[in-house]
PDB file of C-alpha atoms in Angstrom:
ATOM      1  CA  UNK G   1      -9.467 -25.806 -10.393  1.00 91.00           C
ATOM      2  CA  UNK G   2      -7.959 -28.520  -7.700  1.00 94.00           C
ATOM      3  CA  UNK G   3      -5.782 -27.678  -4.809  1.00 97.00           C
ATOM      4  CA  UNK G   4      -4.442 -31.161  -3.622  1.00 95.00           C
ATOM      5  CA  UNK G   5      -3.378 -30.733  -0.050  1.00 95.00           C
ATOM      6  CA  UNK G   6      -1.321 -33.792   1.727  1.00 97.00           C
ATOM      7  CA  UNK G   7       1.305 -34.366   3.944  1.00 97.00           C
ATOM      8  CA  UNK G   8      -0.918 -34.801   6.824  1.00 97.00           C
ATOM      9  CA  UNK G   9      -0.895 -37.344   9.732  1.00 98.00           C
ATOM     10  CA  UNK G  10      -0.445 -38.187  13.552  1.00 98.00           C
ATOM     11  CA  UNK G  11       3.248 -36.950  15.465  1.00 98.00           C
ATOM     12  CA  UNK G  12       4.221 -35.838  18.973  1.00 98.00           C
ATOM     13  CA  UNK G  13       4.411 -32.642  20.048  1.00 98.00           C
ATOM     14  CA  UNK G  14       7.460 -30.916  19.624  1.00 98.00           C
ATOM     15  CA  UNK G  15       7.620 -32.846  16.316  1.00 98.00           C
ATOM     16  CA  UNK G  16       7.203 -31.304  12.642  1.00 98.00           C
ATOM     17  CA  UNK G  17       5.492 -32.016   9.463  1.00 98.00           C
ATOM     18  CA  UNK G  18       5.319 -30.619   5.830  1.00 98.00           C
ATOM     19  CA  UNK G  19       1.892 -30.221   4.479  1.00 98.00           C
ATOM     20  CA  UNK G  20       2.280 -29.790   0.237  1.00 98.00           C
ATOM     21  CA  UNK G  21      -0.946 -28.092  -1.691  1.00 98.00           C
ATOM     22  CA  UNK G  22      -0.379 -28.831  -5.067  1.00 98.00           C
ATOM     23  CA  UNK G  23      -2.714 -26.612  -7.574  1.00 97.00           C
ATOM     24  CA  UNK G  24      -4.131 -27.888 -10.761  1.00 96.00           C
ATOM     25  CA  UNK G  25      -5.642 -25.677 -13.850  1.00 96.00           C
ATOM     26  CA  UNK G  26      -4.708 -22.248 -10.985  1.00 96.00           C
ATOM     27  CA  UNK G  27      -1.193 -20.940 -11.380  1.00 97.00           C
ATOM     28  CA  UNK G  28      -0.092 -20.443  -7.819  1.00 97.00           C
ATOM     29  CA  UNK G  29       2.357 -17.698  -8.156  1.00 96.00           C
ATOM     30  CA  UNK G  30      -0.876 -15.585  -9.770  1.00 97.00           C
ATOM     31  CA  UNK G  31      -3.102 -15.974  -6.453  1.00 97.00           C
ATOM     32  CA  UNK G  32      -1.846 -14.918  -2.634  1.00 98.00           C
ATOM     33  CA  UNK G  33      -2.109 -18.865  -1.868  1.00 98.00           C
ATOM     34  CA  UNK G  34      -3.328 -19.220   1.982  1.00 98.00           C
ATOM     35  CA  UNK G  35      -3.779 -22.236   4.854  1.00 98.00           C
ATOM     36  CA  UNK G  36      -6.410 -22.508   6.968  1.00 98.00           C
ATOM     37  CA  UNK G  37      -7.501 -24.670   9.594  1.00 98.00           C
ATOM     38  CA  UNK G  38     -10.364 -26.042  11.267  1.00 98.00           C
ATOM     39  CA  UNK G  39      -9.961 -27.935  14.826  1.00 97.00           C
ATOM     40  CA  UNK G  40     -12.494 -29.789  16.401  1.00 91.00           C
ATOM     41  CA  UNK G  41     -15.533 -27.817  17.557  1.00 94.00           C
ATOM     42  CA  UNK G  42     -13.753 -24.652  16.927  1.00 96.00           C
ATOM     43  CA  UNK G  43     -14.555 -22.502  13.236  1.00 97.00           C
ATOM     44  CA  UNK G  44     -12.095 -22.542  10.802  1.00 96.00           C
ATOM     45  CA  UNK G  45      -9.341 -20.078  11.406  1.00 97.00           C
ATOM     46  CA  UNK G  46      -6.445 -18.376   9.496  1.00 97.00           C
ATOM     47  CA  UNK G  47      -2.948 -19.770   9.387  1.00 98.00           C
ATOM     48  CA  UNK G  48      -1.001 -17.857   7.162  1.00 98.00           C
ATOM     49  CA  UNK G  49      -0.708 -16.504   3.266  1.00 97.00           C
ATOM     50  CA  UNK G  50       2.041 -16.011   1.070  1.00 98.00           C
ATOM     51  CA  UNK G  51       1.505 -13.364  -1.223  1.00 96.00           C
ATOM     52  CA  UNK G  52       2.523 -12.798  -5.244  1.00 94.00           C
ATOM     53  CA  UNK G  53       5.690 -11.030  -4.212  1.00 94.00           C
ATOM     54  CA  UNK G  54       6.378 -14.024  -2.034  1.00 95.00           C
ATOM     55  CA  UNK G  55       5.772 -12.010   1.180  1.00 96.00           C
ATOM     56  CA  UNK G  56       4.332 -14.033   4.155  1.00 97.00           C
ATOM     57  CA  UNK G  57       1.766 -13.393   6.698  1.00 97.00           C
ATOM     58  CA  UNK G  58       1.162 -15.429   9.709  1.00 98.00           C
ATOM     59  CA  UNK G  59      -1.646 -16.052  12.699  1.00 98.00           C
ATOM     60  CA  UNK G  60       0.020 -14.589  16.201  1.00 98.00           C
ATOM     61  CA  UNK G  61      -0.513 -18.843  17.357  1.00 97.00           C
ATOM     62  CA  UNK G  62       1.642 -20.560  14.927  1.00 98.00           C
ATOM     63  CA  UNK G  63       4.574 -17.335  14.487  1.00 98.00           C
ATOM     64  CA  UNK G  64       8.020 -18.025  14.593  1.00 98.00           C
ATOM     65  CA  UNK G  65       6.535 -21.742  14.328  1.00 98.00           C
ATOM     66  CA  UNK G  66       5.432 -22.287  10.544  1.00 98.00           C
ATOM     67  CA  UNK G  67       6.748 -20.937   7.449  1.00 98.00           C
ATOM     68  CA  UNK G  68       4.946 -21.183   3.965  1.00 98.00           C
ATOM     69  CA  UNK G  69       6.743 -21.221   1.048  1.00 98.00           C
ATOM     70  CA  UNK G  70       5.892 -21.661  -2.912  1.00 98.00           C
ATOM     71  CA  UNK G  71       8.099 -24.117  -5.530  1.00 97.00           C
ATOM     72  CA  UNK G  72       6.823 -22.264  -8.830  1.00 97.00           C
ATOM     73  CA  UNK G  73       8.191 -24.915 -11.170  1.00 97.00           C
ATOM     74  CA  UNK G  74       6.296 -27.449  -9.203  1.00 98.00           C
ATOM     75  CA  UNK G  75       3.225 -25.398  -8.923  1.00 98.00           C
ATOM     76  CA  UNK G  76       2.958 -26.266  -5.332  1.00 98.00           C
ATOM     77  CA  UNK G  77       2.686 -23.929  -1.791  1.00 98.00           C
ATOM     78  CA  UNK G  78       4.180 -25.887   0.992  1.00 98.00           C
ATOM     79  CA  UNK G  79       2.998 -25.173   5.123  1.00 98.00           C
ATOM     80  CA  UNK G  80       6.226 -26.109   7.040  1.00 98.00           C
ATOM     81  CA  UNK G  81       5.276 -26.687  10.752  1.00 98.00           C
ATOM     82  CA  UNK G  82       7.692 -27.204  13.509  1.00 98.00           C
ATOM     83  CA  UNK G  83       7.113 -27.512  17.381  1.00 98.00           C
ATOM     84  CA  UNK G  84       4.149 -28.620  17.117  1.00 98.00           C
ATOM     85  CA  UNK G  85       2.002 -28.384  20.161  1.00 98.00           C
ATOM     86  CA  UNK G  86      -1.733 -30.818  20.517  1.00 97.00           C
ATOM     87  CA  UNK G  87      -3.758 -27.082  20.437  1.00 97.00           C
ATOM     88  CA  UNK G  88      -2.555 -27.086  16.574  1.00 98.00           C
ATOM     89  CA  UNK G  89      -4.186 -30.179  16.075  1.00 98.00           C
ATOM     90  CA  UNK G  90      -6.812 -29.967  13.404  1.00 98.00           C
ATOM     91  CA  UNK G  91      -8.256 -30.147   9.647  1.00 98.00           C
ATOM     92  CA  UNK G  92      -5.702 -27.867   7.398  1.00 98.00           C
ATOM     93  CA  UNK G  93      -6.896 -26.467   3.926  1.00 98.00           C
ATOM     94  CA  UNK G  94      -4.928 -24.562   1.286  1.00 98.00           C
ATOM     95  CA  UNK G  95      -6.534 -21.656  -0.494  1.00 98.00           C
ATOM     96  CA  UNK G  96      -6.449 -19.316  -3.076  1.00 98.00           C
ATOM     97  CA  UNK G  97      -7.365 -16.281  -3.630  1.00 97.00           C
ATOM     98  CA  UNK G  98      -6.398 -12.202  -3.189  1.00 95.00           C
ATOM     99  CA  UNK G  99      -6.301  -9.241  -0.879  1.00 92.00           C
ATOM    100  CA  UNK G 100      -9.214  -7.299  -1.139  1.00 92.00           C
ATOM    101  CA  UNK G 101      -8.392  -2.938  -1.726  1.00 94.00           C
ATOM    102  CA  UNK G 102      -9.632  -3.034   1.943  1.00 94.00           C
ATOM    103  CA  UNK G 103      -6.665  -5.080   2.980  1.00 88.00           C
ATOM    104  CA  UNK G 104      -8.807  -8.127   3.328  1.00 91.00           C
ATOM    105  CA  UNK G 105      -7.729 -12.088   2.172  1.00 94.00           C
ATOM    106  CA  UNK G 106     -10.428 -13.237   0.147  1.00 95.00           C
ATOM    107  CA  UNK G 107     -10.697 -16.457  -1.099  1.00 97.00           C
ATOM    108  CA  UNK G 108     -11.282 -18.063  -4.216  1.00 97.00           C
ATOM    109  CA  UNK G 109     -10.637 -21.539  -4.210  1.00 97.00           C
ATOM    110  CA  UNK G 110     -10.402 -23.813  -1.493  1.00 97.00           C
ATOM    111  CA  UNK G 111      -8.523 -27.403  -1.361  1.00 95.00           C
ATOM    112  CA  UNK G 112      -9.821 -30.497   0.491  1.00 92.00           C
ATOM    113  CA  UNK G 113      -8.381 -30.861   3.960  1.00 94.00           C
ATOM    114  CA  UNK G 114      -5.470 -33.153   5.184  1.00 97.00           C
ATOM    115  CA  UNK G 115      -5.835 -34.292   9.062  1.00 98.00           C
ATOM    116  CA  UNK G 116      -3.047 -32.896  11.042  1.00 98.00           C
ATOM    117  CA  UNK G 117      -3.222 -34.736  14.779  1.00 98.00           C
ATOM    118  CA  UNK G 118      -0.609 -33.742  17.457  1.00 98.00           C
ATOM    119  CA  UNK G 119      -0.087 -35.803  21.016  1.00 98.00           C
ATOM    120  CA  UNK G 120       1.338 -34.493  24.130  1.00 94.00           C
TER     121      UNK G 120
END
């Protein structure tokens, strides 16, 4: 299994970017397919999830900000960020996996990360 994140790379804030997380030998519309991210000095945190059913879930700091989506036919999940702000400045990683029967986002798979660096 390979989850090929890009898109990455340096803007201003205020700006936007489109991270891609392309899945290989994993069927993405089979797994709730998740971003993370991990900022400097800081543990890696939750970003949001899109679910089978397409449903989305999102952290309180980046609502109303990103949106996830899934292309099935291109077997890819997509992290759409807009007004971007330096404190979302960090490592970003796709994963995969499912919600546990205790409500819980477990994951499965993770992908390499792709550098996402905003400047005030």
């Amino acid at each position: 299994v390979q989850l090929q994140a890009s898109g990455g790379g340096s803007v201003q804030a205020g700006g936007s970017l489109r991270l891609s997380c392309a899945a290989s030998r994993l069927t993405v519309s089979y797994y709730s397919m998740g971003w993370f991210r991990r900022a400097p000095g800081k543990e890696r945190e939750f970003v949001g999830r899109i679910s089978r059913g397409g449903g989305t879930v999102y952290a309180d700091s980046v609502k109303g900000r990103f949106a996830i989506s899934r292309d099935n036919a291109k077997n890819t999940v997509y992290l759409q960020m807009n007004n971007l702000k330096p404190e979302d400045t960090a490592v970003y990683y796709c994963a995969a996996g499912g919600i546990t029967s205790s409500g819980r986002y477990e994951v499965n798979y993770w992908g390499q990360g792709t550098q996402v660096t905003v400047s005030s």
